[in-house]
Amino acid sequence: QLIREEVTQLDQIEGVHPAFAEFDLLIPIYHKDNLMAVVFLENLSELNQEQDGMIDTTKFVQMLSNVIIVAIENKKLVRKQLSQEALRKELEIARSVQSRLFPKQLPNLPHLQVEATYLPNDMVGGDYYDFIPLDADKFICCIADVSGKGVPASLLMANFQASLRVLARQTQDLGKILEELNFLIYDHVQGENFITFFVMLFDLEKKTVKYVNAGHNPAFWVNEDQNLQPLENGTTILGAFEALPFLKVTELNYDQSFTVFSYTDGVTELRNDAGEEYGTTRLQDFFARQPYAYQLKAIHEDLIKSLNMYRQKQLFCDDVTLFSVRICL
């Protein structure tokens, strides 16, 4: 469609700057029903005397402008596709690197079983779990969640994992490990990000478990009598303060079989269609109802089914990680 106005009429159009008053004709250029540009023509006084000449000229200008617009849009599309492909490759590399953070094999022995389930919300996530053998009778189990998502979160978690494994070789003092991890994270991100962390040090010979909960969701200790105890003691989140304001390492003794269930907040913060969170209470009730003879893998699978039923039509809003340790006497 051609929009033609006389000079005096063009000045009266709302929003038209007086500088455009010298033009005789405005030709709108559309691409897929979107107005992309307007071509202004002037010096059409001679063509105005010949209607056919003016129509031919405006048609040619409109056709040429359309060709140019299509070429520009195609170039933008190609650039966007190249950018998306580069981002996809970067995410694939980050996902490959992150997958190597997790232990390749977890113990499944008569006296010790460890089970993990990891459901990332995106190609890369900020959850982490680990099993670190120290000697024949000692090992560390942990779970962590870094604030934020995507590649920055995965990179911070990779740095955290490497630091933890180095520190675990140097000392078995959980207090010193937590203090050093906190300093390293704070020095790296300057308080802009933080990590919640739950770590346990098992000593099978002494039948003790030391743990620290650094602002993480409370893990659940369930013995073979189905008694459940939340593990909440420890300190605040890592990386928020240059020095931890308080720190408590708790030691537990055991004389019967038990299981520790740990998880990330992608479980408890899952919402249903009514906007209600799954919550810690529902999760605690779920673990308390599980027969102790159930295999850890079966319990994890049942919990995922429970979460899927609860969320209804809602999507998972965060990574979901389950990490369980069972000691059998």
mmCIF file of C-alpha atoms in Angstrom:
data_model
loop_
_atom_site.group_PDB
_atom_site.id
_atom_site.type_symbol
_atom_site.label_atom_id
_atom_site.label_comp_id
_atom_site.label_asym_id
_atom_site.label_seq_id
_atom_site.Cartn_x
_atom_site.Cartn_y
_atom_site.Cartn_z
ATOM 1 C CA GLN A 1 0.000 0.000 0.000
ATOM 2 C CA LEU A 2 1.314 3.424 -0.944
ATOM 3 C CA ILE A 3 0.794 6.391 1.363
ATOM 4 C CA ARG A 4 0.858 9.634 -0.541
ATOM 5 C CA GLU A 5 0.541 13.068 1.075
ATOM 6 C CA GLU A 6 1.018 16.625 -0.156
ATOM 7 C CA VAL A 7 3.646 18.700 1.614
ATOM 8 C CA THR A 8 1.084 20.729 3.505
ATOM 9 C CA GLN A 9 -0.747 17.585 4.547
ATOM 10 C CA LEU A 10 2.464 15.806 5.581
ATOM 11 C CA ASP A 11 3.218 18.585 8.074
ATOM 12 C CA GLN A 12 -0.075 17.898 9.780
ATOM 13 C CA ILE A 13 0.544 14.175 10.375
ATOM 14 C CA GLU A 14 1.044 13.568 14.106
ATOM 15 C CA GLY A 15 4.533 12.422 14.974
ATOM 16 C CA VAL A 16 6.152 13.509 11.682
ATOM 17 C CA HIS A 17 9.150 15.753 12.257
ATOM 18 C CA PRO A 18 9.145 19.026 10.245
ATOM 19 C CA ALA A 19 12.455 17.940 8.690
ATOM 20 C CA PHE A 20 10.499 15.428 6.588
ATOM 21 C CA ALA A 21 8.342 18.146 5.036
ATOM 22 C CA GLU A 22 10.540 18.260 1.930
ATOM 23 C CA PHE A 23 9.515 14.732 0.904
ATOM 24 C CA ASP A 24 6.632 14.046 -1.467
ATOM 25 C CA LEU A 25 5.968 10.363 -0.886
ATOM 26 C CA LEU A 26 6.257 7.787 1.895
ATOM 27 C CA ILE A 27 6.527 4.085 1.019
ATOM 28 C CA PRO A 28 6.167 1.668 3.975
ATOM 29 C CA ILE A 29 8.248 -1.521 3.696
ATOM 30 C CA TYR A 30 6.839 -4.655 5.361
ATOM 31 C CA HIS A 31 8.383 -8.032 6.166
ATOM 32 C CA LYS A 32 6.014 -10.748 7.365
ATOM 33 C CA ASP A 33 3.357 -8.156 8.193
ATOM 34 C CA ASN A 34 5.814 -6.165 10.296
ATOM 35 C CA LEU A 35 6.660 -2.583 9.352
ATOM 36 C CA MET A 36 10.440 -2.636 8.964
ATOM 37 C CA ALA A 37 11.188 0.691 7.263
ATOM 38 C CA VAL A 38 9.748 3.719 5.504
ATOM 39 C CA VAL A 39 11.235 5.058 2.266
ATOM 40 C CA PHE A 40 10.916 8.821 1.746
ATOM 41 C CA LEU A 41 10.908 10.131 -1.844
ATOM 42 C CA GLU A 42 11.187 13.705 -3.069
ATOM 43 C CA ASN A 43 11.324 15.627 -6.358
ATOM 44 C CA LEU A 44 8.354 13.812 -7.821
ATOM 45 C CA SER A 45 6.879 16.934 -9.376
ATOM 46 C CA GLU A 46 7.673 15.790 -12.922
ATOM 47 C CA LEU A 47 6.414 12.281 -12.314
ATOM 48 C CA ASN A 48 3.266 13.678 -10.816
ATOM 49 C CA GLN A 49 2.412 14.921 -14.268
ATOM 50 C CA GLU A 50 2.562 11.349 -15.551
ATOM 51 C CA GLN A 51 0.638 8.983 -13.276
ATOM 52 C CA ASP A 52 2.064 5.851 -14.932
ATOM 53 C CA GLY A 53 5.620 7.063 -14.414
ATOM 54 C CA MET A 54 5.055 7.761 -10.742
ATOM 55 C CA ILE A 55 3.451 4.336 -10.197
ATOM 56 C CA ASP A 56 6.319 2.557 -11.969
ATOM 57 C CA THR A 57 8.884 4.469 -9.926
ATOM 58 C CA THR A 58 7.214 3.776 -6.599
ATOM 59 C CA LYS A 59 6.739 0.089 -7.454
ATOM 60 C CA PHE A 60 10.426 -0.214 -8.344
ATOM 61 C CA VAL A 61 11.505 1.535 -5.143
ATOM 62 C CA GLN A 62 9.190 -0.633 -3.068
ATOM 63 C CA MET A 63 10.432 -3.839 -4.718
ATOM 64 C CA LEU A 64 14.076 -2.872 -4.292
ATOM 65 C CA SER A 65 13.521 -1.915 -0.653
ATOM 66 C CA ASN A 66 11.782 -5.230 0.016
ATOM 67 C CA VAL A 67 14.725 -7.140 -1.452
ATOM 68 C CA ILE A 68 17.157 -5.188 0.732
ATOM 69 C CA ILE A 69 15.045 -5.737 3.873
ATOM 70 C CA VAL A 70 14.783 -9.479 3.221
ATOM 71 C CA ALA A 71 18.556 -9.684 2.740
ATOM 72 C CA ILE A 72 19.157 -7.821 6.002
ATOM 73 C CA GLU A 73 16.713 -10.033 7.923
ATOM 74 C CA ASN A 74 18.281 -13.182 6.494
ATOM 75 C CA LYS A 75 21.712 -11.987 7.562
ATOM 76 C CA LYS A 76 20.406 -11.331 11.075
ATOM 77 C CA LEU A 77 18.873 -14.803 11.148
ATOM 78 C CA VAL A 78 22.141 -16.438 10.091
ATOM 79 C CA ARG A 79 24.051 -14.535 12.774
ATOM 80 C CA LYS A 80 21.485 -15.590 15.379
ATOM 81 C CA GLN A 81 21.724 -19.226 14.309
ATOM 82 C CA LEU A 82 25.531 -19.129 14.469
ATOM 83 C CA SER A 83 25.372 -17.556 17.919
ATOM 84 C CA GLN A 84 22.905 -20.197 19.138
ATOM 85 C CA GLU A 85 25.048 -22.986 17.722
ATOM 86 C CA ALA A 86 28.129 -21.597 19.472
ATOM 87 C CA LEU A 87 26.190 -21.374 22.745
ATOM 88 C CA ARG A 88 24.915 -24.940 22.313
ATOM 89 C CA LYS A 89 28.475 -26.222 21.839
ATOM 90 C CA GLU A 90 29.649 -24.304 24.914
ATOM 91 C CA LEU A 91 26.817 -25.808 26.972
ATOM 92 C CA GLU A 92 27.677 -29.285 25.728
ATOM 93 C CA ILE A 93 31.293 -28.782 26.791
ATOM 94 C CA ALA A 94 30.180 -27.463 30.193
ATOM 95 C CA ARG A 95 27.822 -30.422 30.609
ATOM 96 C CA SER A 96 30.597 -32.862 29.714
ATOM 97 C CA VAL A 97 32.951 -31.238 32.225
ATOM 98 C CA GLN A 98 30.263 -31.209 34.913
ATOM 99 C CA SER A 99 29.434 -34.879 34.400
ATOM 100 C CA ARG A 100 33.036 -35.697 35.313
ATOM 101 C CA LEU A 101 32.601 -34.056 38.713
ATOM 102 C CA PHE A 102 30.352 -36.849 39.886
ATOM 103 C CA PRO A 103 31.853 -40.156 41.019
ATOM 104 C CA LYS A 104 31.783 -42.770 38.264
ATOM 105 C CA GLN A 105 30.998 -45.600 40.673
ATOM 106 C CA LEU A 106 29.341 -45.670 44.086
ATOM 107 C CA PRO A 107 29.771 -48.486 46.623
ATOM 108 C CA ASN A 108 27.190 -51.267 46.627
ATOM 109 C CA LEU A 109 28.585 -53.641 49.251
ATOM 110 C CA PRO A 110 26.951 -55.780 51.961
ATOM 111 C CA HIS A 111 27.986 -53.288 54.652
ATOM 112 C CA LEU A 112 27.817 -50.073 52.618
ATOM 113 C CA GLN A 113 25.449 -48.864 49.899
ATOM 114 C CA VAL A 114 25.477 -45.414 48.307
ATOM 115 C CA GLU A 115 22.872 -44.244 45.801
ATOM 116 C CA ALA A 116 22.529 -40.974 43.858
ATOM 117 C CA THR A 117 19.898 -39.527 41.527
ATOM 118 C CA TYR A 118 20.552 -36.319 39.591
ATOM 119 C CA LEU A 119 17.942 -34.575 37.413
ATOM 120 C CA PRO A 120 19.347 -31.301 36.012
ATOM 121 C CA ASN A 121 16.801 -28.626 35.226
ATOM 122 C CA ASP A 122 18.902 -27.414 32.277
ATOM 123 C CA MET A 123 21.861 -28.672 30.241
ATOM 124 C CA VAL A 124 24.118 -27.681 33.114
ATOM 125 C CA GLY A 125 23.194 -27.258 36.747
ATOM 126 C CA GLY A 126 24.507 -26.166 40.106
ATOM 127 C CA ASP A 127 24.021 -29.345 42.155
ATOM 128 C CA TYR A 128 26.872 -31.603 43.214
ATOM 129 C CA TYR A 129 27.357 -34.785 45.213
ATOM 130 C CA ASP A 130 30.463 -36.829 45.920
ATOM 131 C CA PHE A 131 31.902 -39.926 47.570
ATOM 132 C CA ILE A 132 35.555 -39.535 48.595
ATOM 133 C CA PRO A 133 37.412 -42.569 50.036
ATOM 134 C CA LEU A 134 40.066 -41.623 52.590
ATOM 135 C CA ASP A 135 41.328 -45.038 53.681
ATOM 136 C CA ALA A 136 39.962 -48.544 54.202
ATOM 137 C CA ASP A 137 37.525 -47.483 56.946
ATOM 138 C CA LYS A 138 36.978 -43.783 56.339
ATOM 139 C CA PHE A 139 35.211 -41.850 53.590
ATOM 140 C CA ILE A 140 33.474 -38.543 52.976
ATOM 141 C CA CYS A 141 30.008 -38.145 51.473
ATOM 142 C CA CYS A 142 28.620 -34.751 50.571
ATOM 143 C CA ILE A 143 25.969 -32.868 48.646
ATOM 144 C CA ALA A 144 25.972 -29.200 47.610
ATOM 145 C CA ASP A 145 23.942 -26.600 45.733
ATOM 146 C CA VAL A 146 25.372 -23.385 44.288
ATOM 147 C CA SER A 147 23.216 -20.289 43.902
ATOM 148 C CA GLY A 148 22.401 -19.355 40.304
ATOM 149 C CA LYS A 149 22.117 -21.511 37.221
ATOM 150 C CA GLY A 150 23.815 -22.310 33.955
ATOM 151 C CA VAL A 151 27.491 -22.199 33.071
ATOM 152 C CA PRO A 152 28.599 -19.761 35.850
ATOM 153 C CA ALA A 153 27.069 -22.020 38.501
ATOM 154 C CA SER A 154 28.649 -25.142 37.013
ATOM 155 C CA LEU A 155 32.076 -23.477 36.844
ATOM 156 C CA LEU A 156 31.877 -22.413 40.488
ATOM 157 C CA MET A 157 30.840 -25.929 41.454
ATOM 158 C CA ALA A 158 33.761 -27.420 39.490
ATOM 159 C CA ASN A 159 36.157 -25.173 41.406
ATOM 160 C CA PHE A 160 34.456 -26.159 44.664
ATOM 161 C CA GLN A 161 34.766 -29.883 43.909
ATOM 162 C CA ALA A 162 38.457 -29.612 43.070
ATOM 163 C CA SER A 163 39.151 -27.640 46.251
ATOM 164 C CA LEU A 164 37.254 -30.125 48.422
ATOM 165 C CA ARG A 165 39.152 -33.122 47.078
ATOM 166 C CA VAL A 166 42.510 -31.414 47.612
ATOM 167 C CA LEU A 167 41.583 -30.433 51.182
ATOM 168 C CA ALA A 168 40.297 -33.933 51.974
ATOM 169 C CA ARG A 169 43.761 -35.307 51.158
ATOM 170 C CA GLN A 170 45.399 -32.829 53.518
ATOM 171 C CA THR A 171 43.183 -33.103 56.585
ATOM 172 C CA GLN A 172 40.236 -35.036 57.994
ATOM 173 C CA ASP A 173 39.217 -32.133 60.227
ATOM 174 C CA LEU A 174 35.797 -31.086 58.868
ATOM 175 C CA GLY A 175 36.053 -27.738 60.637
ATOM 176 C CA LYS A 176 39.262 -26.813 58.851
ATOM 177 C CA ILE A 177 37.894 -28.081 55.525
ATOM 178 C CA LEU A 178 34.755 -25.921 55.863
ATOM 179 C CA GLU A 179 36.707 -22.825 56.884
ATOM 180 C CA GLU A 180 39.076 -23.154 53.942
ATOM 181 C CA LEU A 181 36.265 -23.839 51.467
ATOM 182 C CA ASN A 182 34.396 -20.785 52.689
ATOM 183 C CA PHE A 183 37.473 -18.584 52.275
ATOM 184 C CA LEU A 184 38.179 -19.897 48.776
ATOM 185 C CA ILE A 185 34.586 -19.346 47.621
ATOM 186 C CA TYR A 186 34.368 -15.876 49.166
ATOM 187 C CA ASP A 187 37.694 -14.878 47.661
ATOM 188 C CA HIS A 188 36.517 -16.106 44.257
ATOM 189 C CA VAL A 189 33.015 -14.572 44.108
ATOM 190 C CA GLN A 190 33.219 -11.810 46.737
ATOM 191 C CA GLY A 191 29.835 -12.684 48.218
ATOM 192 C CA GLU A 192 27.948 -12.535 44.919
ATOM 193 C CA ASN A 193 27.233 -16.281 45.007
ATOM 194 C CA PHE A 194 27.080 -18.845 47.760
ATOM 195 C CA ILE A 195 26.974 -22.603 48.210
ATOM 196 C CA THR A 196 24.888 -24.701 50.573
ATOM 197 C CA PHE A 197 26.790 -27.776 51.654
ATOM 198 C CA PHE A 198 26.180 -30.904 53.704
ATOM 199 C CA VAL A 199 29.183 -33.139 54.418
ATOM 200 C CA MET A 200 29.666 -36.347 56.460
ATOM 201 C CA LEU A 201 32.845 -38.134 57.531
ATOM 202 C CA PHE A 202 32.265 -41.843 58.201
ATOM 203 C CA ASP A 203 34.568 -43.939 60.353
ATOM 204 C CA LEU A 204 33.482 -47.579 60.039
ATOM 205 C CA GLU A 205 36.023 -48.847 62.562
ATOM 206 C CA LYS A 206 34.982 -46.465 65.347
ATOM 207 C CA LYS A 207 31.315 -46.520 64.240
ATOM 208 C CA THR A 208 31.075 -42.741 64.195
ATOM 209 C CA VAL A 209 29.780 -40.148 61.755
ATOM 210 C CA LYS A 210 30.838 -36.517 61.898
ATOM 211 C CA TYR A 211 28.802 -34.008 59.925
ATOM 212 C CA VAL A 212 28.451 -30.302 59.178
ATOM 213 C CA ASN A 213 25.377 -28.715 57.610
ATOM 214 C CA ALA A 214 26.372 -25.420 55.959
ATOM 215 C CA GLY A 215 23.002 -23.841 55.260
ATOM 216 C CA HIS A 216 21.770 -26.888 53.347
ATOM 217 C CA ASN A 217 18.411 -28.614 53.599
ATOM 218 C CA PRO A 218 18.509 -30.935 56.621
ATOM 219 C CA ALA A 219 19.403 -34.518 55.766
ATOM 220 C CA PHE A 220 17.459 -37.305 57.491
ATOM 221 C CA TRP A 221 19.064 -40.041 59.598
ATOM 222 C CA VAL A 222 16.753 -43.078 59.671
ATOM 223 C CA ASN A 223 17.717 -46.164 61.687
ATOM 224 C CA GLU A 224 16.377 -49.663 61.173
ATOM 225 C CA ASP A 225 13.654 -48.997 63.792
ATOM 226 C CA GLN A 226 12.313 -46.252 61.464
ATOM 227 C CA ASN A 227 13.261 -43.482 63.903
ATOM 228 C CA LEU A 228 14.024 -40.313 61.933
ATOM 229 C CA GLN A 229 16.375 -37.523 62.968
ATOM 230 C CA PRO A 230 17.068 -34.343 60.939
ATOM 231 C CA LEU A 231 20.740 -33.359 60.662
ATOM 232 C CA GLU A 232 20.743 -29.564 60.958
ATOM 233 C CA ASN A 233 23.796 -28.547 63.021
ATOM 234 C CA GLY A 234 26.758 -26.835 61.418
ATOM 235 C CA THR A 235 27.191 -23.343 60.078
ATOM 236 C CA THR A 236 25.839 -20.839 57.589
ATOM 237 C CA ILE A 237 26.106 -20.941 53.788
ATOM 238 C CA LEU A 238 29.595 -20.894 52.282
ATOM 239 C CA GLY A 239 30.861 -17.823 50.445
ATOM 240 C CA ALA A 240 28.577 -15.237 52.033
ATOM 241 C CA PHE A 241 31.072 -14.090 54.682
ATOM 242 C CA GLU A 242 34.839 -13.835 54.656
ATOM 243 C CA ALA A 243 34.934 -15.872 57.857
ATOM 244 C CA LEU A 244 32.232 -18.223 59.090
ATOM 245 C CA PRO A 245 30.417 -16.568 62.022
ATOM 246 C CA PHE A 246 29.950 -19.933 63.766
ATOM 247 C CA LEU A 247 30.834 -23.542 63.113
ATOM 248 C CA LYS A 248 29.872 -26.780 64.851
ATOM 249 C CA VAL A 249 31.023 -30.264 63.908
ATOM 250 C CA THR A 250 28.582 -32.855 65.269
ATOM 251 C CA GLU A 251 29.673 -36.429 66.002
ATOM 252 C CA LEU A 252 27.157 -39.271 66.066
ATOM 253 C CA ASN A 253 27.736 -42.829 67.286
ATOM 254 C CA TYR A 254 25.782 -45.782 65.969
ATOM 255 C CA ASP A 255 25.263 -49.368 67.080
ATOM 256 C CA GLN A 256 22.691 -50.428 64.495
ATOM 257 C CA SER A 257 22.114 -50.086 60.771
ATOM 258 C CA PHE A 258 20.989 -46.696 59.486
ATOM 259 C CA THR A 259 20.463 -44.650 56.335
ATOM 260 C CA VAL A 260 21.135 -40.968 55.669
ATOM 261 C CA PHE A 261 18.960 -39.330 52.998
ATOM 262 C CA SER A 262 20.168 -35.995 51.625
ATOM 263 C CA TYR A 263 18.746 -33.845 48.820
ATOM 264 C CA THR A 264 18.747 -30.369 47.281
ATOM 265 C CA ASP A 265 16.020 -27.729 47.452
ATOM 266 C CA GLY A 266 14.737 -28.630 43.987
ATOM 267 C CA VAL A 267 12.796 -31.334 45.870
ATOM 268 C CA THR A 268 11.220 -29.302 48.662
ATOM 269 C CA GLU A 269 10.565 -26.173 46.567
ATOM 270 C CA LEU A 270 8.662 -28.057 43.864
ATOM 271 C CA ARG A 271 5.158 -26.558 43.489
ATOM 272 C CA ASN A 272 1.840 -27.995 42.353
ATOM 273 C CA ASP A 273 -0.896 -26.282 40.328
ATOM 274 C CA ALA A 274 -2.146 -24.526 43.479
ATOM 275 C CA GLY A 275 1.299 -23.022 44.078
ATOM 276 C CA GLU A 276 1.965 -25.108 47.203
ATOM 277 C CA GLU A 277 5.499 -26.351 47.836
ATOM 278 C CA TYR A 278 6.232 -30.028 48.399
ATOM 279 C CA GLY A 279 8.034 -28.956 51.538
ATOM 280 C CA THR A 280 10.240 -30.583 54.154
ATOM 281 C CA THR A 281 7.346 -32.078 56.126
ATOM 282 C CA ARG A 282 6.029 -34.098 53.172
ATOM 283 C CA LEU A 283 9.559 -35.281 52.398
ATOM 284 C CA GLN A 284 10.161 -36.305 56.007
ATOM 285 C CA ASP A 285 6.872 -38.219 56.049
ATOM 286 C CA PHE A 286 7.855 -39.942 52.799
ATOM 287 C CA PHE A 287 11.142 -41.238 54.219
ATOM 288 C CA ALA A 288 9.513 -42.255 57.491
ATOM 289 C CA ARG A 289 7.003 -44.424 55.591
ATOM 290 C CA GLN A 290 9.598 -46.339 53.586
ATOM 291 C CA PRO A 291 10.197 -49.923 54.789
ATOM 292 C CA TYR A 292 13.830 -50.137 55.855
ATOM 293 C CA ALA A 293 14.362 -53.253 53.742
ATOM 294 C CA TYR A 294 13.737 -51.269 50.539
ATOM 295 C CA GLN A 295 16.726 -50.791 48.296
ATOM 296 C CA LEU A 296 17.975 -47.195 48.075
ATOM 297 C CA LYS A 297 17.440 -47.147 44.329
ATOM 298 C CA ALA A 298 13.793 -48.158 44.782
ATOM 299 C CA ILE A 299 13.286 -45.435 47.386
ATOM 300 C CA HIS A 300 14.732 -42.815 45.030
ATOM 301 C CA GLU A 301 12.500 -44.011 42.199
ATOM 302 C CA ASP A 302 9.415 -43.895 44.429
ATOM 303 C CA LEU A 303 10.284 -40.360 45.537
ATOM 304 C CA ILE A 304 10.634 -39.169 41.936
ATOM 305 C CA LYS A 305 7.219 -40.712 41.194
ATOM 306 C CA SER A 306 5.797 -38.916 44.225
ATOM 307 C CA LEU A 307 7.241 -35.600 43.019
ATOM 308 C CA ASN A 308 5.861 -36.107 39.510
ATOM 309 C CA MET A 309 2.403 -36.808 40.893
ATOM 310 C CA TYR A 310 2.550 -33.802 43.232
ATOM 311 C CA ARG A 311 3.650 -31.240 40.651
ATOM 312 C CA GLN A 312 0.678 -32.016 38.384
ATOM 313 C CA LYS A 313 1.109 -29.788 35.304
ATOM 314 C CA GLN A 314 3.951 -27.729 36.752
ATOM 315 C CA LEU A 315 7.556 -28.134 35.632
ATOM 316 C CA PHE A 316 10.579 -28.690 37.845
ATOM 317 C CA CYS A 317 11.919 -25.218 38.658
ATOM 318 C CA ASP A 318 15.366 -26.329 39.807
ATOM 319 C CA ASP A 319 17.819 -29.227 39.709
ATOM 320 C CA VAL A 320 16.763 -32.265 41.735
ATOM 321 C CA THR A 321 19.461 -34.315 43.478
ATOM 322 C CA LEU A 322 19.038 -37.227 45.891
ATOM 323 C CA PHE A 323 22.015 -38.760 47.676
ATOM 324 C CA SER A 324 21.677 -41.580 50.185
ATOM 325 C CA VAL A 325 24.132 -43.619 52.291
ATOM 326 C CA ARG A 326 23.252 -46.847 54.121
ATOM 327 C CA ILE A 327 25.449 -48.548 56.718
ATOM 328 C CA CYS A 328 24.555 -52.174 57.451
ATOM 329 C CA LEU A 329 25.761 -53.944 60.592
#
